[in-house]
Amino acid sequence: MRAVDDDAELMLRFQKGDRAAFDQLFARYSTPLVSFLARMVSDRGKAEELAQEVFVRIHQARSRYQPRAKFSTYLFGIAHNLALNELDRAYRKRETVLEEHAAAQLPSEAPPVEAQLDAKYTARRLEAGLAKLPERQRAALLLRSREGMSYSEIAKALGASPSGVKSLIHRAREGLLEILGRERP
Amino acid sequence: MRGCRQFGSEVAAFLDRELDARETAAFEAHLDDCGACRSALEATRDLEASLRDLPPIEPGPRFEAQFWARLARAESARDWRERLRSWQPLQWLGAATAVATLAVLLSVGHPAPSAQDWILITGDDFDLVLETDPQMLASLDLLDTWDEAEEI
Ligand SMILES: [Zn+2]
């Protein structure tokens, strides 16, 4: 079977028993997954658990894996589902902390000063703004802006139509700009 | 910021190069005449640059070790499930009854399952629960111990 991309190639090697190929995928995607999930669920510890769970699913599904789409689409699709389940569970238990409060504790280290000077918005304000977006808008925007995924890839990962993704991203950016404009210091 | 009614929703897709050639040409022509779209485009560009500059959120130092431990638990859950399937008396009893029986055995010396767990355990979604519910997965460590005791 021809691999769709580098990552899918690694997954096919892992399928044939090459454990080092899995290690490479793990190293490549740990940080992007934890970043995505932490911003989705506003809880860094929970994000790590969910990211581990994504890798467990990938590991266990290796014999059934077929490279029909890019590997990252498949990976973030699983991550998105787990994030939505977690958010549902948290809402049901009424355990959600105030979003601003949660967002304020991300990330743990202050970004380099240079990064703050280059960007128009500080990391802290952006994280807080992202946390206020509806979850599907937030997911679509993160996959676009942080992972560089195309609308059709995002559509596959989120189980949406490409035109639905176009609308999600448009509303996410408009909403985020409005939140940031409202809260200008 | 008041957006442009006609093209306001195209700004994001234009910036992401997700418009086709005809739509792109139409939007570019429109940009010359529309201040609202020009400022929306500029604001969106700034926002994107800021989003790209956000620092990644790195996993903690125990992340990888925790993953391998989680995987080991999931694998033992899977093994146990397969052994359970091939165990003759269970096949006679039918999976639902058997799982309920097993749950009774396992509850000895451990907190009794909640009412909700019982529904999950005895339902047809048994496999699904085992695959998706982390608490059920955690409880399976205990099942393995029981299984080994049977073999002795
Ligand atoms: Zn316009």
CSV table of C-alpha atoms and ligand atoms in Angstrom, one decimal:
chain,number,residue,atom,x,y,z
A,1,MET,CA,0.0,0.0,0.0
A,2,ARG,CA,1.3,3.5,-0.9
A,3,ALA,CA,1.6,5.8,2.1
A,4,VAL,CA,-0.1,9.2,1.9
A,5,ASP,CA,2.7,11.0,3.8
A,6,ASP,CA,5.8,10.5,5.9
A,7,ASP,CA,3.8,9.8,9.0
A,8,ALA,CA,1.6,7.2,7.3
A,9,GLU,CA,4.8,5.5,6.1
A,10,LEU,CA,6.0,5.3,9.7
A,11,MET,CA,2.7,3.9,10.7
A,12,LEU,CA,2.9,1.2,8.0
A,13,ARG,CA,6.4,0.3,9.2
A,14,PHE,CA,5.1,0.0,12.7
A,15,GLN,CA,2.3,-2.2,11.4
A,16,LYS,CA,5.0,-4.6,10.1
A,17,GLY,CA,6.6,-4.7,13.5
A,18,ASP,CA,9.1,-1.8,13.5
A,19,ARG,CA,8.8,-0.4,17.0
A,20,ALA,CA,11.2,2.5,16.3
A,21,ALA,CA,8.7,3.8,13.8
A,22,PHE,CA,6.1,4.2,16.6
A,23,ASP,CA,8.7,5.9,18.8
A,24,GLN,CA,9.3,8.4,16.0
A,25,LEU,CA,5.6,9.2,15.7
A,26,PHE,CA,5.4,9.5,19.5
A,27,ALA,CA,8.3,12.0,19.6
A,28,ARG,CA,6.9,13.9,16.6
A,29,TYR,CA,3.4,14.3,17.9
A,30,SER,CA,3.6,14.4,21.7
A,31,THR,CA,3.9,18.2,21.9
A,32,PRO,CA,1.4,19.1,19.2
A,33,LEU,CA,-1.1,16.7,20.8
A,34,VAL,CA,-0.6,18.0,24.3
A,35,SER,CA,-0.8,21.6,23.0
A,36,PHE,CA,-4.0,21.0,21.1
A,37,LEU,CA,-5.7,19.1,23.9
A,38,ALA,CA,-4.6,21.5,26.7
A,39,ARG,CA,-6.2,24.3,24.7
A,40,MET,CA,-9.3,22.2,24.1
A,41,VAL,CA,-10.0,21.1,27.7
A,42,SER,CA,-8.2,24.0,29.5
A,43,ASP,CA,-6.5,21.5,31.8
A,44,ARG,CA,-2.9,20.6,31.2
A,45,GLY,CA,-2.8,17.4,33.3
A,46,LYS,CA,-6.0,16.1,31.7
A,47,ALA,CA,-4.5,17.0,28.3
A,48,GLU,CA,-1.5,14.8,29.0
A,49,GLU,CA,-3.8,11.9,29.9
A,50,LEU,CA,-5.9,12.3,26.7
A,51,ALA,CA,-2.7,12.6,24.6
A,52,GLN,CA,-1.5,9.3,26.1
A,53,GLU,CA,-4.9,7.8,25.3
A,54,VAL,CA,-4.6,8.9,21.7
A,55,PHE,CA,-1.3,7.0,21.4
A,56,VAL,CA,-2.7,4.0,23.1
A,57,ARG,CA,-5.5,3.9,20.5
A,58,ILE,CA,-3.0,4.3,17.7
A,59,HIS,CA,-0.8,1.6,19.1
A,60,GLN,CA,-3.7,-0.8,19.5
A,61,ALA,CA,-5.3,-0.1,16.2
A,62,ARG,CA,-2.1,-0.7,14.2
A,63,SER,CA,-3.2,-3.9,12.6
A,64,ARG,CA,-6.4,-2.2,11.3
A,65,TYR,CA,-4.7,1.0,10.2
A,66,GLN,CA,-5.2,1.9,6.5
A,67,PRO,CA,-3.6,5.1,5.2
A,68,ARG,CA,-6.7,6.6,3.6
A,69,ALA,CA,-5.9,10.1,4.8
A,70,LYS,CA,-2.9,11.9,6.2
A,71,PHE,CA,-1.8,10.4,9.5
A,72,SER,CA,-2.2,13.8,11.3
A,73,THR,CA,-5.8,14.0,10.3
A,74,TYR,CA,-6.5,10.6,11.8
A,75,LEU,CA,-4.5,11.5,15.0
A,76,PHE,CA,-6.2,14.8,15.6
A,77,GLY,CA,-9.6,13.3,14.8
A,78,ILE,CA,-9.1,10.8,17.7
A,79,ALA,CA,-7.8,13.7,19.9
A,80,HIS,CA,-10.9,15.8,19.0
A,81,ASN,CA,-13.3,13.1,19.9
A,82,LEU,CA,-11.6,12.4,23.2
A,83,ALA,CA,-11.6,16.1,24.0
A,84,LEU,CA,-15.3,16.4,23.3
A,85,ASN,CA,-16.0,13.4,25.5
A,86,GLU,CA,-13.9,14.9,28.3
A,87,LEU,CA,-15.7,18.3,28.0
A,88,ASP,CA,-19.1,16.5,28.1
A,89,ARG,CA,-18.1,14.6,31.2
A,90,ALA,CA,-16.8,17.8,32.8
A,91,TYR,CA,-20.0,19.7,32.1
A,92,ARG,CA,-22.1,16.8,33.4
A,93,LYS,CA,-20.1,16.7,36.6
A,94,ARG,CA,-20.3,20.5,36.8
A,95,GLU,CA,-16.6,20.4,37.5
A,96,THR,CA,-15.6,23.0,35.0
A,97,VAL,CA,-13.5,25.8,36.5
A,98,LEU,CA,-13.9,29.3,35.3
A,99,GLU,CA,-12.4,29.3,31.8
A,100,GLU,CA,-10.4,32.4,32.4
A,101,HIS,CA,-9.0,30.9,35.5
A,102,ALA,CA,-8.0,27.7,33.7
A,103,ALA,CA,-6.6,29.6,30.7
A,104,ALA,CA,-4.5,31.8,33.0
A,105,GLN,CA,-2.5,28.7,34.1
A,106,LEU,CA,-1.5,27.9,30.5
A,107,PRO,CA,1.3,27.7,29.6
A,108,SER,CA,3.5,27.0,32.6
A,109,GLU,CA,6.4,29.1,31.4
A,110,ALA,CA,6.2,32.7,30.2
A,111,PRO,CA,6.9,33.0,26.5
A,112,PRO,CA,10.2,34.6,25.5
A,113,VAL,CA,10.0,38.4,25.5
A,114,GLU,CA,10.8,38.6,21.8
A,115,ALA,CA,7.7,36.6,20.9
A,116,GLN,CA,5.6,39.0,22.8
A,117,LEU,CA,7.1,42.0,21.1
A,118,ASP,CA,6.6,40.5,17.6
A,119,ALA,CA,3.0,39.5,18.1
A,120,LYS,CA,0.2,42.0,18.4
A,121,TYR,CA,-1.5,40.0,21.2
A,122,THR,CA,0.2,38.5,24.3
A,123,ALA,CA,0.2,34.8,24.7
A,124,ARG,CA,-1.8,35.1,27.9
A,125,ARG,CA,-4.6,37.2,26.3
A,126,LEU,CA,-4.7,34.9,23.3
A,127,GLU,CA,-5.0,31.7,25.5
A,128,ALA,CA,-7.8,33.3,27.5
A,129,GLY,CA,-9.6,34.4,24.3
A,130,LEU,CA,-9.2,30.9,22.7
A,131,ALA,CA,-10.7,29.3,25.8
A,132,LYS,CA,-13.9,31.4,25.4
A,133,LEU,CA,-14.6,30.2,21.9
A,134,PRO,CA,-17.2,27.5,21.3
A,135,GLU,CA,-15.4,24.1,21.2
A,136,ARG,CA,-15.8,23.2,17.6
A,137,GLN,CA,-14.7,26.7,16.5
A,138,ARG,CA,-11.7,26.4,18.8
A,139,ALA,CA,-10.8,23.0,17.4
A,140,ALA,CA,-11.1,24.1,13.8
A,141,LEU,CA,-9.0,27.2,14.4
A,142,LEU,CA,-6.3,25.4,16.3
A,143,LEU,CA,-5.9,22.8,13.5
A,144,ARG,CA,-5.7,25.5,10.9
A,145,SER,CA,-3.5,28.0,12.6
A,146,ARG,CA,-1.3,25.7,14.7
A,147,GLU,CA,-1.2,22.5,12.7
A,148,GLY,CA,-1.5,24.1,9.3
A,149,MET,CA,-4.2,21.7,8.2
A,150,SER,CA,-6.2,22.3,5.0
A,151,TYR,CA,-10.0,22.8,5.3
A,152,SER,CA,-10.6,19.4,3.8
A,153,GLU,CA,-8.2,17.7,6.3
A,154,ILE,CA,-9.9,19.6,9.2
A,155,ALA,CA,-13.3,18.5,7.8
A,156,LYS,CA,-12.2,14.8,8.0
A,157,ALA,CA,-10.7,15.2,11.5
A,158,LEU,CA,-13.8,17.0,12.9
A,159,GLY,CA,-16.4,15.0,10.9
A,160,ALA,CA,-17.7,18.2,9.3
A,161,SER,CA,-18.2,19.3,5.7
A,162,PRO,CA,-15.5,21.6,4.1
A,163,SER,CA,-18.0,24.4,3.9
A,164,GLY,CA,-18.8,23.9,7.5
A,165,VAL,CA,-15.1,24.2,8.3
A,166,LYS,CA,-14.9,27.4,6.3
A,167,SER,CA,-17.7,28.8,8.4
A,168,LEU,CA,-16.3,27.5,11.7
A,169,ILE,CA,-12.9,29.2,11.0
A,170,HIS,CA,-14.5,32.4,9.9
A,171,ARG,CA,-16.6,32.6,13.1
A,172,ALA,CA,-13.7,31.6,15.3
A,173,ARG,CA,-11.5,34.4,14.0
A,174,GLU,CA,-14.3,37.0,14.1
A,175,GLY,CA,-15.2,35.9,17.6
A,176,LEU,CA,-11.6,35.9,18.9
A,177,LEU,CA,-11.0,39.4,17.4
A,178,GLU,CA,-14.1,40.6,19.1
A,179,ILE,CA,-13.1,39.1,22.5
A,180,LEU,CA,-9.6,40.6,22.2
A,181,GLY,CA,-10.9,44.0,21.1
A,182,ARG,CA,-13.3,44.0,24.0
A,183,GLU,CA,-10.6,43.3,26.5
A,184,ARG,CA,-8.0,45.7,25.2
A,185,PRO,CA,-5.9,46.6,28.3
B,1,MET,CA,-15.6,46.0,13.9
B,2,ARG,CA,-18.5,46.0,11.4
B,3,GLY,CA,-17.9,43.5,8.6
B,4,CYS,CA,-18.7,43.7,4.9
B,5,ARG,CA,-22.0,41.9,4.3
B,6,GLN,CA,-21.1,40.6,0.9
B,7,PHE,CA,-17.5,39.4,1.3
B,8,GLY,CA,-17.0,39.4,5.1
B,9,SER,CA,-17.2,35.6,5.3
B,10,GLU,CA,-14.6,35.2,2.6
B,11,VAL,CA,-11.7,36.9,4.4
B,12,ALA,CA,-10.7,33.8,6.4
B,13,ALA,CA,-10.8,31.5,3.4
B,14,PHE,CA,-8.9,34.0,1.2
B,15,LEU,CA,-6.1,34.3,3.8
B,16,ASP,CA,-6.0,30.4,4.1
B,17,ARG,CA,-5.8,30.1,0.2
B,18,GLU,CA,-9.0,28.0,0.3
B,19,LEU,CA,-10.9,30.0,-2.3
B,20,ASP,CA,-10.8,28.7,-5.9
B,21,ALA,CA,-9.2,30.8,-8.7
B,22,ARG,CA,-12.5,32.5,-9.6
B,23,GLU,CA,-13.4,33.4,-6.0
B,24,THR,CA,-9.9,34.6,-5.4
B,25,ALA,CA,-10.0,37.0,-8.3
B,26,ALA,CA,-13.4,38.3,-7.3
B,27,PHE,CA,-12.3,38.9,-3.7
B,28,GLU,CA,-9.1,40.7,-4.8
B,29,ALA,CA,-11.1,42.9,-7.1
B,30,HIS,CA,-13.5,43.6,-4.3
B,31,LEU,CA,-10.6,44.5,-1.8
B,32,ASP,CA,-9.7,47.5,-3.9
B,33,ASP,CA,-13.1,49.0,-3.2
B,34,CYS,CA,-13.9,47.8,0.3
B,35,GLY,CA,-12.2,49.3,3.4
B,36,ALA,CA,-14.0,47.0,5.7
B,37,CYS,CA,-12.6,43.9,4.0
B,38,ARG,CA,-9.1,45.4,3.9
B,39,SER,CA,-9.1,46.1,7.6
B,40,ALA,CA,-10.7,42.7,8.4
B,41,LEU,CA,-7.9,41.1,6.3
B,42,GLU,CA,-5.2,43.0,8.2
B,43,ALA,CA,-6.7,42.2,11.6
B,44,THR,CA,-7.0,38.5,10.7
B,45,ARG,CA,-3.3,38.5,9.5
B,46,ASP,CA,-2.2,40.0,12.8
B,47,LEU,CA,-4.3,37.4,14.7
B,48,GLU,CA,-2.8,34.6,12.7
B,49,ALA,CA,0.7,35.8,13.3
B,50,SER,CA,0.0,35.9,17.1
B,51,LEU,CA,-1.5,32.5,17.1
B,52,ARG,CA,1.5,31.0,15.2
B,53,ASP,CA,3.8,32.6,17.8
B,54,LEU,CA,2.0,31.1,20.8
B,55,PRO,CA,4.5,28.8,22.6
B,56,PRO,CA,3.8,25.1,22.4
B,57,ILE,CA,2.6,23.4,25.6
B,58,GLU,CA,5.2,20.8,26.3
B,59,PRO,CA,4.3,17.5,28.0
B,60,GLY,CA,5.8,17.0,31.5
B,61,PRO,CA,8.9,14.8,32.2
B,62,ARG,CA,6.8,11.8,33.2
B,63,PHE,CA,4.6,11.9,30.0
B,64,GLU,CA,6.3,9.0,28.2
B,65,ALA,CA,6.6,6.7,31.2
B,66,GLN,CA,3.0,7.3,31.9
B,67,PHE,CA,2.1,6.5,28.4
B,68,TRP,CA,3.9,3.1,28.5
B,69,ALA,CA,2.1,2.3,31.8
B,70,ARG,CA,-1.2,3.2,30.3
B,71,LEU,CA,-0.5,1.1,27.2
B,72,ALA,CA,0.4,-1.9,29.4
B,73,ARG,CA,-2.9,-1.6,31.3
B,74,ALA,CA,-4.8,-1.4,28.0
B,75,GLU,CA,-3.0,-4.4,26.6
B,76,SER,CA,-3.7,-6.5,29.7
B,77,ALA,CA,-7.4,-5.5,29.5
B,78,ARG,CA,-7.4,-6.7,25.9
B,79,ASP,CA,-5.7,-10.0,26.7
B,80,TRP,CA,-8.2,-10.6,29.5
B,81,ARG,CA,-11.1,-9.9,27.2
B,82,GLU,CA,-9.9,-12.4,24.7
B,83,ARG,CA,-9.3,-15.1,27.3
B,84,LEU,CA,-12.8,-14.4,28.7
B,85,ARG,CA,-14.3,-14.9,25.2
B,86,SER,CA,-12.6,-18.2,24.7
B,87,TRP,CA,-13.4,-19.6,28.2
B,88,GLN,CA,-16.0,-22.4,27.6
B,89,PRO,CA,-18.4,-22.0,30.6
B,90,LEU,CA,-18.7,-18.3,29.7
B,91,GLN,CA,-19.7,-19.2,26.2
B,92,TRP,CA,-22.5,-21.4,27.6
B,93,LEU,CA,-23.7,-18.8,30.0
B,94,GLY,CA,-23.7,-16.0,27.5
B,95,ALA,CA,-21.6,-13.0,27.8
B,96,ALA,CA,-23.9,-10.7,29.6
B,97,THR,CA,-24.7,-13.0,32.5
B,98,ALA,CA,-21.1,-14.1,32.7
B,99,VAL,CA,-19.8,-10.6,33.0
B,100,ALA,CA,-22.3,-9.8,35.7
B,101,THR,CA,-21.2,-13.0,37.6
B,102,LEU,CA,-17.6,-12.0,37.3
B,103,ALA,CA,-18.3,-8.5,38.5
B,104,VAL,CA,-19.8,-10.1,41.7
B,105,LEU,CA,-16.6,-12.1,42.2
B,106,LEU,CA,-14.5,-9.0,41.7
B,107,SER,CA,-16.4,-6.8,44.0
B,108,VAL,CA,-15.2,-8.8,47.0
B,109,GLY,CA,-12.7,-6.7,48.8
B,110,HIS,CA,-13.2,-3.8,46.5
B,111,PRO,CA,-15.7,-1.0,46.3
B,112,ALA,CA,-18.9,-2.2,44.9
B,113,PRO,CA,-19.7,-1.0,41.4
B,114,SER,CA,-22.1,1.9,41.3
B,115,ALA,CA,-25.6,1.5,39.9
B,116,GLN,CA,-24.4,3.1,36.7
B,117,ASP,CA,-21.5,0.6,36.4
B,118,TRP,CA,-23.9,-2.3,36.7
B,119,ILE,CA,-25.9,-1.0,33.8
B,120,LEU,CA,-22.7,-0.7,31.8
B,121,ILE,CA,-21.3,-4.0,32.8
B,122,THR,CA,-24.4,-6.0,32.0
B,123,GLY,CA,-25.3,-4.2,28.8
B,124,ASP,CA,-24.5,-5.2,25.3
B,125,ASP,CA,-22.0,-2.5,25.1
B,126,PHE,CA,-19.6,-4.5,27.3
B,127,ASP,CA,-16.7,-4.4,24.9
B,128,LEU,CA,-17.2,-0.7,24.1
B,129,VAL,CA,-17.1,0.1,27.8
B,130,LEU,CA,-13.9,-1.8,28.3
B,131,GLU,CA,-12.3,0.0,25.4
B,132,THR,CA,-13.4,3.5,26.4
B,133,ASP,CA,-13.9,3.8,30.1
B,134,PRO,CA,-10.6,4.5,31.9
B,135,GLN,CA,-12.1,3.5,35.2
B,136,MET,CA,-13.1,0.1,33.9
B,137,LEU,CA,-9.7,-0.3,32.3
B,138,ALA,CA,-8.0,0.5,35.7
B,139,SER,CA,-10.2,-2.1,37.4
B,140,LEU,CA,-8.9,-4.7,35.0
B,141,ASP,CA,-5.5,-5.0,36.6
B,142,LEU,CA,-7.4,-6.8,39.3
B,143,LEU,CA,-9.0,-9.1,36.8
B,144,ASP,CA,-5.6,-10.2,35.6
B,145,THR,CA,-4.7,-11.2,39.1
B,146,TRP,CA,-7.8,-13.2,39.4
B,147,ASP,CA,-7.1,-14.8,36.1
B,148,GLU,CA,-3.6,-15.9,37.2
B,149,ALA,CA,-5.1,-17.4,40.4
B,150,GLU,CA,-7.4,-19.5,38.3
B,151,GLU,CA,-4.5,-20.9,36.3
B,152,ILE,CA,-2.5,-22.1,39.4
C,1,ZN,ZN,-16.0,44.0,1.6
